[in-house]
Amino acid sequence: MTTAKTFSATSVQASNAATPYFSQPIIITSLEQNIWQQLEQEIVRSLQRLHCSRLQDSTLLLLHKIITNLVKTMHRHAFQRAIEDDLNLDISDKDSIFTELLQNELSMHGDRNIRKFCRANNFQITLIFPEEKDTLIQIEYPTSCNNSAYLDNKLAKAIGFILVKQTHDPSSSYSRAKVVKNTAIQSFRPEQAGYSQLLTQTEELDKAQAIFSQLNHGIVVFSSVGDILAISPAILTLLKLETALPSVHTFTNIIPDHFYNDVLWGLALESQEGLFENYRTRIRLPHNNNLSILFNISGYRHSDTTIHTIWQVVSLDHKATDTLAEGSILNEARVHNITRNYIPQLVEEKAREVVRLGGHTLPNEECQLAILFCDIAGFTTYVENNEQEESVIHTLNLILGKITKAVKKHGGIIDKFMGDCVMALFKEPHKSVLAALEIHKHSYDFNSLRMRASRDLLLLRIGIHWGKVIIGNVGAAGRMDWTTIGDVVNTASRLEKNCYPGAILVSEELYAMVTHAHATDISFSQPFYLKLKGKRNEQMARYVQTEDEPFLHDTVAHSARQHLKTD
């Protein structure tokens, strides 16, 4: 596989008259490139220049759609050409056999081979951020993708942007388009006289009634024992029932039992006023049990003990509705608050980003990361010897808590805990070493106290490596991990295993990145070679010097070699 084309990370820099800002183009050959954070930084700057920063999320969603369409179309054309070149076939990308071949390729290899072909044949999408009036972004793309270059018209119109395609140059295989402000749309500001107003109670009721009718909400009044006393015909119509009294009995029978238990004799009794909000229940259509409607229900218990409820449709007859939970949203929030600590921070952060960009699944990505592994040397033996003397879980959590705090402080993310081992990710190599030094300091202080108390020392080993990794979906339906994989991860783990207890061992690749960043606050030992398990070639590595061990580059490096010989 050819080396991926690299491009400098952009950042929003403080502007001044003496130092103009020059942004780097973003070159895209795959949706698995981690370009969204970089794109967001540039879009923030462009929106600030256009005086519409509040449009950040909606603008990113808009651009995400156009970029995704262009890349997918480019990949289809690239795959078509690759088939024609390799198999000498004349095949249309609209043929069913072509679609099947493409799906098989993506299922087996992702877009790796197609991405490689795009780079070799100069197929790419280029994003440029010109300092031009009313221009948000300029997009250059293969002319064969021209029909895929469009904006979501409703969203674009709502936020005041249009796509302007420039006249195609016949001598070029690339086309160009710009996303610009629609100057024909008047922008109102809240501070303009007469724009904002406070509603009177009568106006508020009128508007509420209009909204109620437009959203097709319905009302159901229950007796305290669960009989329906009154109902909006609209609900019966939604369930494809006749708007007649016999249908009310049918509706009563298809309401799930948990609704009566939770709402009529549960939520409505919890508070003195009997108020409840955002309870969800699924109603199966009586004439087609494969179809259902998920309702959101709010209401209150009246002084005469009847329960008045308002029903709102959440989803209707979609296959995906089964993934929407029933019950109280408040309870769902409580469950989330319990489970979120068990969900990797990396997954939660990426999921939020995906939802913000209109996506539904976590994508596979390639990016450059520093991978840090840290574990407690001899922890298994410690557990065997001290299980009766002290709380092993309490001690472990104390150490892991200090590690987690240091990682987060320096911009890292905990990918996973594996017993007494921690795996953390850093976008900036320099900060991974700073985090390791802080972890080392905490360990030094912690073990000083244990030494005074005549307890066994719990020394930490830390290994760090830098390089290109793949963050992707691993597992099967029902149990998935979105985690970091690749040789860089394996090497970082091997470095940690070969690190002398109480020290920090880094690869030469990470050392080069840190010194390139002119990190004068970090000192390293002289380099030496290690034979890592499962690796053909020896790995050059260095120890990080720590304040309490100024002799590290001599003593620890020697000790590490002796340590390796005994393993």
Coordinates of C-alpha atoms in Angstrom, one line a residue:
M1 CA 0.0 0.0 0.0
T2 CA 1.3 3.4 -0.9
T3 CA 2.0 6.0 1.7
A4 CA -1.0 8.1 2.4
K5 CA -0.9 11.7 1.3
T6 CA -0.5 13.9 4.3
F7 CA -1.5 17.5 4.9
S8 CA -0.9 19.9 7.7
A9 CA -3.4 20.2 10.5
T10 CA -5.0 23.6 10.5
S11 CA -5.9 25.7 13.5
V12 CA -7.7 28.9 14.2
Q13 CA -4.9 31.3 14.9
A14 CA -5.1 34.7 16.6
S15 CA -5.3 37.2 13.7
N16 CA -3.6 40.5 13.6
A17 CA -2.8 43.0 11.0
A18 CA 0.9 42.0 10.8
T19 CA 0.3 38.3 10.5
P20 CA -2.3 37.3 8.0
Y21 CA -3.8 33.8 8.2
F22 CA -3.1 31.3 5.5
S23 CA -5.0 28.1 5.7
Q24 CA -3.9 24.8 4.2
P25 CA -6.2 23.0 1.8
I26 CA -7.8 19.8 3.0
I27 CA -7.3 16.9 0.6
I28 CA -9.8 14.1 0.8
T29 CA -9.6 10.6 -0.8
S30 CA -11.6 8.7 1.8
L31 CA -14.3 9.2 4.4
E32 CA -12.1 7.3 6.8
Q33 CA -9.7 10.2 7.0
N34 CA -10.2 12.0 10.2
I35 CA -10.8 15.4 8.6
W36 CA -13.9 16.6 10.4
Q37 CA -12.1 18.3 13.3
Q38 CA -9.8 20.1 10.9
L39 CA -12.7 21.1 8.8
E40 CA -14.6 22.4 11.8
Q41 CA -11.7 24.6 12.8
E42 CA -11.6 26.2 9.3
I43 CA -15.4 26.6 9.2
V44 CA -15.4 28.3 12.6
R45 CA -12.9 30.9 11.2
S46 CA -14.9 31.4 8.0
L47 CA -18.2 31.9 9.8
Q48 CA -16.6 34.4 12.1
R49 CA -15.4 36.3 9.0
L50 CA -18.9 36.1 7.6
H51 CA -20.5 37.3 11.0
C52 CA -22.6 34.2 11.4
S53 CA -20.9 32.0 14.0
R54 CA -24.2 30.7 15.4
L55 CA -24.6 28.6 12.2
Q56 CA -21.6 26.4 13.0
D57 CA -23.4 23.1 13.6
S58 CA -25.9 23.5 10.8
T59 CA -23.1 24.5 8.4
L60 CA -21.0 21.5 9.3
L61 CA -24.0 19.2 8.7
L62 CA -24.5 20.9 5.3
L63 CA -20.9 20.4 4.2
H64 CA -20.8 16.8 5.6
K65 CA -23.6 15.9 3.2
I66 CA -22.0 17.4 0.1
I67 CA -18.5 16.0 1.0
T68 CA -20.0 12.5 1.7
N69 CA -21.9 12.5 -1.6
L70 CA -18.8 13.6 -3.6
V71 CA -16.5 11.0 -2.0
K72 CA -18.9 8.2 -2.5
T73 CA -19.5 9.1 -6.1
M74 CA -15.7 9.5 -6.7
H75 CA -15.2 6.0 -5.2
R76 CA -17.9 4.5 -7.5
H77 CA -16.2 6.0 -10.6
A78 CA -12.7 5.0 -9.4
F79 CA -13.9 1.4 -8.7
Q80 CA -15.5 1.3 -12.2
R81 CA -12.3 2.4 -13.8
A82 CA -10.2 -0.1 -11.8
I83 CA -12.5 -2.9 -13.0
E84 CA -12.2 -1.8 -16.5
D85 CA -8.4 -1.5 -16.3
D86 CA -7.8 -4.8 -14.4
L87 CA -10.5 -7.0 -16.0
N88 CA -10.7 -5.2 -19.4
L89 CA -14.5 -5.0 -18.9
D90 CA -16.8 -2.3 -20.2
I91 CA -19.3 -2.0 -17.3
S92 CA -21.7 0.7 -16.2
D93 CA -21.8 1.9 -12.6
K94 CA -25.6 1.5 -12.8
D95 CA -25.4 -2.2 -13.6
S96 CA -26.5 -4.5 -10.7
I97 CA -23.4 -6.6 -11.1
F98 CA -21.3 -3.5 -10.5
T99 CA -23.2 -2.6 -7.4
E100 CA -22.7 -6.1 -6.1
L101 CA -19.0 -6.1 -6.8
L102 CA -18.6 -2.7 -5.1
Q103 CA -20.5 -3.9 -2.0
N104 CA -18.4 -7.0 -1.8
E105 CA -15.2 -4.9 -2.0
L106 CA -16.3 -2.5 0.7
S107 CA -17.4 -5.4 3.0
M108 CA -14.1 -7.2 2.6
H109 CA -11.6 -4.4 2.5
G110 CA -13.4 -1.2 3.4
D111 CA -12.4 1.6 1.0
R112 CA -8.6 0.8 1.4
N113 CA -8.0 -0.4 -2.2
I114 CA -10.3 2.2 -3.7
R115 CA -8.5 4.9 -1.7
K116 CA -5.2 3.6 -3.0
F117 CA -6.4 3.7 -6.6
C118 CA -7.7 7.3 -6.1
R119 CA -4.3 8.5 -4.8
A120 CA -2.4 6.7 -7.6
N121 CA -4.7 8.3 -10.3
N122 CA -5.1 11.8 -8.9
F123 CA -8.8 11.4 -7.8
Q124 CA -9.4 13.7 -4.8
I125 CA -11.6 16.3 -3.3
T126 CA -9.9 19.5 -2.2
L127 CA -11.4 22.0 0.2
I128 CA -10.0 25.5 0.1
F129 CA -10.9 28.5 2.3
P130 CA -10.3 31.6 0.3
E131 CA -10.4 35.1 1.9
E132 CA -13.2 36.2 -0.4
K133 CA -16.3 38.2 0.4
D134 CA -19.4 36.1 1.1
T135 CA -17.4 32.8 0.4
L136 CA -17.5 30.1 3.0
I137 CA -15.6 27.4 1.2
Q138 CA -14.4 26.4 -2.2
I139 CA -14.6 22.7 -3.3
E140 CA -12.7 21.1 -6.2
Y141 CA -13.7 17.7 -7.3
P142 CA -13.5 15.3 -10.3
T143 CA -15.8 16.5 -13.1
S144 CA -17.3 13.0 -13.1
C145 CA -18.8 13.8 -9.7
N146 CA -20.5 17.0 -10.9
N147 CA -24.1 15.6 -10.5
S148 CA -23.3 14.8 -6.8
A149 CA -22.2 18.4 -6.0
Y150 CA -25.4 19.8 -4.4
L151 CA -26.6 21.2 -1.1
D152 CA -29.6 20.2 0.9
N153 CA -31.8 22.9 -0.5
K154 CA -34.1 23.1 2.6
L155 CA -31.2 23.4 5.1
A156 CA -29.2 25.7 2.8
K157 CA -32.1 28.0 2.3
A158 CA -32.8 28.0 6.0
I159 CA -29.3 29.1 7.0
G160 CA -28.7 31.4 4.0
F161 CA -26.2 29.6 1.8
I162 CA -26.2 28.6 -1.8
L163 CA -23.9 26.4 -4.0
V164 CA -22.4 28.3 -7.0
K165 CA -20.8 26.0 -9.6
Q166 CA -18.2 27.7 -11.8
T167 CA -17.9 27.2 -15.5
H168 CA -16.1 24.0 -16.3
D169 CA -12.7 24.3 -18.1
P170 CA -12.8 21.6 -20.8
S171 CA -9.0 21.2 -20.5
S172 CA -9.3 20.2 -16.9
S173 CA -10.6 17.0 -15.3
Y174 CA -11.7 18.9 -12.2
S175 CA -14.7 21.1 -11.5
R176 CA -15.1 23.8 -8.9
A177 CA -17.9 25.1 -6.7
K178 CA -18.2 27.6 -3.9
V179 CA -20.6 27.7 -1.0
V180 CA -21.5 31.4 -0.5
K181 CA -23.9 33.5 1.4
N182 CA -27.2 34.1 -0.2
T183 CA -27.3 37.9 -0.2
A184 CA -30.9 37.9 -1.5
I185 CA -32.0 36.7 2.0
Q186 CA -32.5 39.5 4.5
S187 CA -30.9 38.8 7.9
F188 CA -33.0 39.9 10.8
R189 CA -31.4 40.6 14.2
P190 CA -33.3 40.4 17.5
E191 CA -32.2 43.9 18.5
Q192 CA -34.0 45.4 15.5
A193 CA -37.1 47.4 16.6
G194 CA -40.3 45.4 16.2
Y195 CA -38.6 42.0 15.5
S196 CA -39.0 40.4 19.0
Q197 CA -42.2 40.5 21.0
L198 CA -43.6 39.2 24.2
L199 CA -46.8 37.2 23.8
T200 CA -49.9 38.0 25.7
Q201 CA -51.8 35.1 27.4
T202 CA -54.5 35.2 24.7
E203 CA -51.9 35.1 21.9
E204 CA -50.0 32.3 23.6
L205 CA -53.2 30.2 23.8
D206 CA -54.1 30.9 20.1
K207 CA -50.6 29.9 19.0
A208 CA -50.6 26.8 21.2
Q209 CA -53.9 25.7 19.7
A210 CA -52.6 26.2 16.2
I211 CA -49.4 24.2 17.0
F212 CA -51.5 21.5 18.6
S213 CA -53.6 21.0 15.5
Q214 CA -50.6 21.2 13.1
L215 CA -48.6 18.5 15.0
N216 CA -51.6 16.1 15.0
H217 CA -51.5 15.6 18.7
G218 CA -54.3 13.8 20.4
I219 CA -55.9 13.8 23.9
V220 CA -57.0 10.7 25.9
V221 CA -58.7 11.0 29.3
F222 CA -58.6 8.0 31.6
S223 CA -60.5 7.1 34.7
S224 CA -58.5 6.1 37.7
V225 CA -59.1 2.4 36.9
G226 CA -57.8 2.8 33.3
D227 CA -61.1 3.1 31.3
I228 CA -61.0 5.6 28.5
L229 CA -63.5 8.4 29.1
A230 CA -62.7 10.6 26.1
I231 CA -60.4 10.4 23.1
S232 CA -59.4 12.4 20.1
P233 CA -60.5 10.8 16.8
A234 CA -57.1 11.6 15.3
I235 CA -55.5 8.8 17.5
L236 CA -58.0 6.2 16.1
T237 CA -57.3 7.4 12.6
L238 CA -53.5 7.0 13.1
L239 CA -54.1 3.4 14.2
K240 CA -56.3 2.8 11.1
L241 CA -59.4 2.3 13.3
E242 CA -62.9 3.6 12.5
T243 CA -63.7 6.8 14.4
A244 CA -66.5 5.1 16.3
L245 CA -67.1 4.1 19.9
P246 CA -66.4 0.4 19.4
S247 CA -62.8 1.3 18.3
V248 CA -62.2 2.9 21.7
H249 CA -62.5 -0.6 23.2
T250 CA -60.0 -2.0 20.7
F251 CA -57.6 0.8 21.5
T252 CA -57.9 0.2 25.3
N253 CA -57.0 -3.5 24.7
I254 CA -53.9 -2.8 22.6
I255 CA -52.3 -0.3 25.1
P256 CA -49.4 -2.2 26.8
D257 CA -49.9 -3.1 30.4
H258 CA -46.8 -1.3 31.4
F259 CA -48.4 2.0 30.4
Y260 CA -51.2 1.5 33.0
N261 CA -48.8 0.4 35.7
D262 CA -46.2 3.1 35.0
V263 CA -48.4 6.1 34.2
L264 CA -51.9 5.7 35.6
W265 CA -50.8 4.1 38.9
G266 CA -47.2 5.3 38.9
L267 CA -46.0 8.5 37.4
A268 CA -49.3 10.3 38.0
L269 CA -49.1 9.5 41.7
E270 CA -45.4 10.5 42.2
S271 CA -45.9 14.2 42.6
Q272 CA -48.6 16.0 44.5
E273 CA -49.9 17.7 41.3
G274 CA -49.9 14.3 39.5
L275 CA -47.9 15.8 36.6
F276 CA -45.8 13.6 34.3
E277 CA -43.9 14.2 31.1
N278 CA -42.2 12.4 28.2
Y279 CA -43.4 8.8 28.8
R280 CA -43.0 6.7 25.6
T281 CA -45.1 3.7 24.7
R282 CA -45.4 1.7 21.5
I283 CA -48.8 0.7 20.1
R284 CA -49.0 -2.1 17.6
L285 CA -51.5 -1.6 14.9
P286 CA -54.4 -4.0 15.5
H287 CA -54.7 -5.1 11.9
N288 CA -51.0 -5.4 11.2
N289 CA -48.9 -6.4 14.2
N290 CA -45.7 -5.8 12.2
L291 CA -46.3 -2.1 12.2
S292 CA -46.3 0.2 15.2
I293 CA -46.5 3.8 16.4
L294 CA -44.2 5.1 19.2
F295 CA -46.0 7.8 21.2
N296 CA -44.6 10.4 23.6
I297 CA -47.2 11.0 26.4
S298 CA -47.5 13.8 29.0
G299 CA -50.3 14.6 31.3
Y300 CA -51.6 15.2 34.8
R301 CA -54.0 13.7 37.4
H302 CA -57.1 15.9 37.8
S303 CA -58.7 16.7 41.2
D304 CA -61.6 14.4 40.3
T305 CA -58.9 11.5 40.0
T306 CA -59.2 11.3 36.2
I307 CA -55.9 11.3 34.2
H308 CA -55.7 13.8 31.3
T309 CA -53.0 12.9 28.7
I310 CA -51.7 14.3 25.5
W311 CA -50.3 11.9 22.9
Q312 CA -47.6 12.9 20.3
V313 CA -46.2 10.6 17.6
V314 CA -42.5 10.0 17.8
S315 CA -42.1 7.5 14.9
L316 CA -44.4 5.7 12.6
D317 CA -44.0 2.4 10.8
H318 CA -40.2 2.5 10.5
K319 CA -38.0 -0.5 10.9
A320 CA -35.7 1.5 13.1
T321 CA -38.4 2.3 15.7
D322 CA -37.6 -0.9 17.7
T323 CA -34.3 0.8 18.7
L324 CA -36.2 3.6 20.4
A325 CA -36.7 2.7 24.0
E326 CA -40.1 2.8 25.7
G327 CA -40.8 4.1 29.2
S328 CA -40.0 7.4 30.9
I329 CA -37.4 9.5 29.3
L330 CA -36.4 10.5 32.8
N331 CA -35.7 6.9 33.6
E332 CA -33.7 6.6 30.4
A333 CA -31.7 9.5 31.5
R334 CA -31.1 7.9 34.8
V335 CA -30.0 4.7 33.1
H336 CA -27.7 6.7 30.8
N337 CA -26.1 8.4 33.8
I338 CA -25.3 5.0 35.3
T339 CA -24.0 3.4 32.1
R340 CA -22.1 6.3 30.6
N341 CA -19.2 5.7 33.0
Y342 CA -18.9 2.2 31.4
I343 CA -18.9 3.5 27.8
P344 CA -15.5 4.5 26.5
Q345 CA -15.0 8.2 26.3
L346 CA -13.8 7.9 22.7
V347 CA -17.1 6.2 21.7
E348 CA -19.3 8.8 23.4
E349 CA -17.4 11.8 22.0
K350 CA -17.5 10.3 18.4
A351 CA -21.2 9.4 18.7
R352 CA -22.0 12.9 19.6
E353 CA -20.0 14.2 16.6
V354 CA -21.7 11.7 14.3
V355 CA -25.2 12.7 15.4
R356 CA -24.3 16.4 15.0
L357 CA -23.3 15.7 11.4
G358 CA -26.5 13.8 10.7
G359 CA -24.9 10.3 10.8
H360 CA -26.3 7.1 12.3
T361 CA -23.2 4.8 12.7
L362 CA -19.6 5.2 13.9
P363 CA -17.3 5.2 10.9
N364 CA -13.9 3.7 10.5
E365 CA -11.1 6.3 10.5
E366 CA -7.4 6.6 9.9
C367 CA -5.4 9.1 11.9
Q368 CA -2.1 9.8 13.6
L369 CA -2.1 9.2 17.3
A370 CA 0.2 8.7 20.3
I371 CA -0.8 5.4 22.1
L372 CA 0.1 5.2 25.8
F373 CA -0.1 1.9 27.7
C374 CA 0.4 1.9 31.5
D375 CA 0.1 -1.0 33.9
I376 CA 1.1 -2.0 37.4
A377 CA 4.2 -4.2 37.5
G378 CA 3.6 -7.4 39.5
F379 CA 0.0 -6.7 40.2
T380 CA -1.1 -10.3 40.0
T381 CA 1.4 -11.2 42.8
Y382 CA 0.3 -8.2 44.8
V383 CA -3.3 -9.3 44.7
E384 CA -2.4 -12.9 45.8
N385 CA -0.3 -11.5 48.8
N386 CA -2.6 -8.7 49.9
E387 CA -6.2 -9.7 49.3
Q388 CA -6.8 -10.2 53.0
E389 CA -4.7 -7.1 54.1
E390 CA -6.2 -4.2 52.1
S391 CA -8.9 -3.5 49.6
V392 CA -7.4 -4.4 46.3
I393 CA -10.3 -2.7 44.4
H394 CA -9.9 0.5 46.4
T395 CA -6.1 0.6 45.7
L396 CA -6.5 -0.2 42.0
N397 CA -9.2 2.5 41.6
L398 CA -7.0 5.0 43.4
I399 CA -4.2 4.4 41.0
L400 CA -6.4 4.3 37.9
G401 CA -8.1 7.5 39.0
K402 CA -4.8 9.3 39.1
I403 CA -3.9 8.0 35.7
T404 CA -7.2 9.0 34.2
K405 CA -7.0 12.5 35.7
A406 CA -3.5 13.0 34.2
V407 CA -4.6 11.7 30.8
K408 CA -7.6 14.1 30.7
K409 CA -5.6 17.1 32.0
H410 CA -3.2 16.8 29.0
G411 CA -5.9 16.3 26.3
G412 CA -5.9 12.5 26.1
I413 CA -8.7 10.0 26.0
I414 CA -9.0 6.8 27.9
D415 CA -9.7 4.1 25.3
K416 CA -10.1 1.2 27.7
F417 CA -9.2 -0.4 31.0
M418 CA -7.9 -4.0 30.9
G419 CA -7.6 -5.0 34.5
D420 CA -4.7 -3.0 35.9
C421 CA -3.7 -1.8 32.4
V422 CA -4.8 1.5 30.8
M423 CA -4.7 2.4 27.1
A424 CA -4.9 6.1 26.3
L425 CA -4.9 8.1 23.1
F426 CA -3.3 11.5 22.4
K427 CA -3.5 13.6 19.3
E428 CA -0.4 15.6 20.4
P429 CA 2.7 13.4 21.0
H430 CA 4.2 16.0 23.4
K431 CA 1.2 15.9 25.7
S432 CA 1.4 12.1 25.9
V433 CA 4.8 12.4 27.5
L434 CA 3.6 15.2 29.8
A435 CA 0.8 13.0 31.0
A436 CA 3.2 10.1 31.5
L437 CA 5.5 12.3 33.6
E438 CA 2.5 13.4 35.8
I439 CA 1.4 9.8 36.2
H440 CA 5.0 9.0 37.2
K441 CA 4.9 11.8 39.8
H442 CA 1.7 10.5 41.3
S443 CA 3.1 7.0 41.4
Y444 CA 6.3 8.3 43.1
D445 CA 4.2 10.1 45.8
F446 CA 1.9 7.1 46.2
N447 CA 4.7 4.7 46.7
S448 CA 6.5 6.9 49.1
L449 CA 3.5 6.7 51.4
R450 CA 3.3 2.9 50.9
M451 CA 7.0 2.6 51.8
R452 CA 6.5 4.5 55.0
A453 CA 3.6 2.2 55.8
S454 CA 5.8 -0.9 55.0
R455 CA 3.5 -1.9 52.1
D456 CA 4.5 -3.5 48.9
L457 CA 5.5 -0.9 46.2
L458 CA 3.2 -0.7 43.1
L459 CA 5.5 0.6 40.4
L460 CA 4.0 1.6 37.0
R461 CA 5.4 0.8 33.6
I462 CA 4.5 3.2 30.8
G463 CA 5.1 2.7 27.0
I464 CA 4.3 5.2 24.3
H465 CA 4.4 4.9 20.5
W466 CA 3.4 7.2 17.7
G467 CA 2.0 6.5 14.2
K468 CA -0.9 5.9 11.9
V469 CA -3.8 3.9 13.5
I470 CA -7.2 2.8 12.4
I471 CA -10.1 3.5 14.7
G472 CA -12.9 1.2 13.7
N473 CA -15.8 -1.1 14.6
V474 CA -14.7 -4.5 16.0
G475 CA -17.1 -7.2 17.0
A476 CA -20.5 -8.5 15.9
A477 CA -24.1 -7.4 16.1
G478 CA -25.1 -7.0 19.7
R479 CA -21.6 -6.4 21.1
M480 CA -19.4 -3.9 19.3
D481 CA -16.3 -1.9 20.2
W482 CA -15.2 1.2 18.4
T483 CA -11.5 1.1 19.2
T484 CA -8.0 1.7 18.0
I485 CA -6.2 -1.1 16.2
G486 CA -3.0 -1.5 14.2
D487 CA 0.7 -2.1 14.5
V488 CA 1.2 1.1 16.4
V489 CA -1.1 -0.1 19.2
N490 CA 0.7 -3.5 19.3
T491 CA 4.1 -1.8 19.5
A492 CA 3.1 0.6 22.3
S493 CA 1.8 -2.4 24.3
R494 CA 5.1 -4.2 23.7
L495 CA 7.1 -1.2 24.8
E496 CA 5.1 -1.0 28.0
K497 CA 5.7 -4.8 28.7
N498 CA 9.5 -4.2 28.2
C499 CA 9.7 -1.1 30.2
Y500 CA 11.6 -1.2 33.5
P501 CA 9.1 -0.9 36.5
G502 CA 8.9 2.8 37.6
A503 CA 10.0 4.2 34.2
I504 CA 8.6 5.6 31.0
L505 CA 9.8 4.0 27.7
V506 CA 9.0 5.7 24.3
S507 CA 9.7 4.7 20.7
E508 CA 12.1 6.6 18.6
E509 CA 9.2 7.7 16.4
L510 CA 7.5 9.4 19.3
Y511 CA 10.8 10.9 20.4
A512 CA 11.3 12.5 16.9
M513 CA 7.8 14.0 17.1
V514 CA 8.4 15.5 20.5
T515 CA 11.8 17.0 19.6
H516 CA 10.3 18.3 16.4
A517 CA 7.8 20.3 18.6
H518 CA 10.8 21.8 20.4
A519 CA 9.7 20.4 23.7
T520 CA 12.6 21.6 25.8
D521 CA 10.9 20.6 29.1
I522 CA 11.4 16.9 28.4
S523 CA 14.7 15.0 28.6
F524 CA 15.5 11.5 27.2
S525 CA 18.1 8.8 27.6
Q526 CA 20.4 7.8 24.9
P527 CA 18.7 5.4 22.3
F528 CA 19.0 1.7 22.5
Y529 CA 17.5 -1.3 20.7
L530 CA 14.9 -3.7 21.9
K531 CA 13.7 -7.0 20.5
L532 CA 10.0 -6.9 20.8
K533 CA 7.8 -10.0 20.8
G534 CA 6.2 -10.6 17.4
K535 CA 8.3 -7.9 15.7
R536 CA 10.8 -8.8 13.0
N537 CA 13.1 -5.8 13.4
E538 CA 14.5 -4.4 16.6
Q539 CA 12.8 -1.3 17.9
M540 CA 14.8 1.8 18.8
A541 CA 13.6 3.3 22.1
R542 CA 14.5 5.8 24.8
Y543 CA 13.6 6.3 28.4
V544 CA 12.2 9.6 29.6
Q545 CA 14.2 11.2 32.4
T546 CA 12.3 12.1 35.5
E547 CA 13.1 14.7 38.1
D548 CA 13.6 12.1 40.9
E549 CA 15.9 10.0 38.7
P550 CA 18.5 12.3 37.0
F551 CA 20.7 9.3 36.3
L552 CA 18.0 7.6 34.3
H553 CA 19.8 7.5 31.0
D554 CA 22.6 5.4 32.5
T555 CA 21.1 3.3 35.3
V556 CA 17.6 2.6 33.9
A557 CA 18.7 1.8 30.4
H558 CA 21.2 -0.7 31.8
S559 CA 18.6 -2.1 34.2
A560 CA 16.1 -2.4 31.3
R561 CA 18.6 -4.5 29.3
Q562 CA 19.2 -6.7 32.3
H563 CA 15.5 -6.9 32.9
L564 CA 14.9 -8.1 29.3
K565 CA 17.6 -10.7 29.6
T566 CA 15.8 -12.3 32.6
D567 CA 12.4 -12.5 30.9

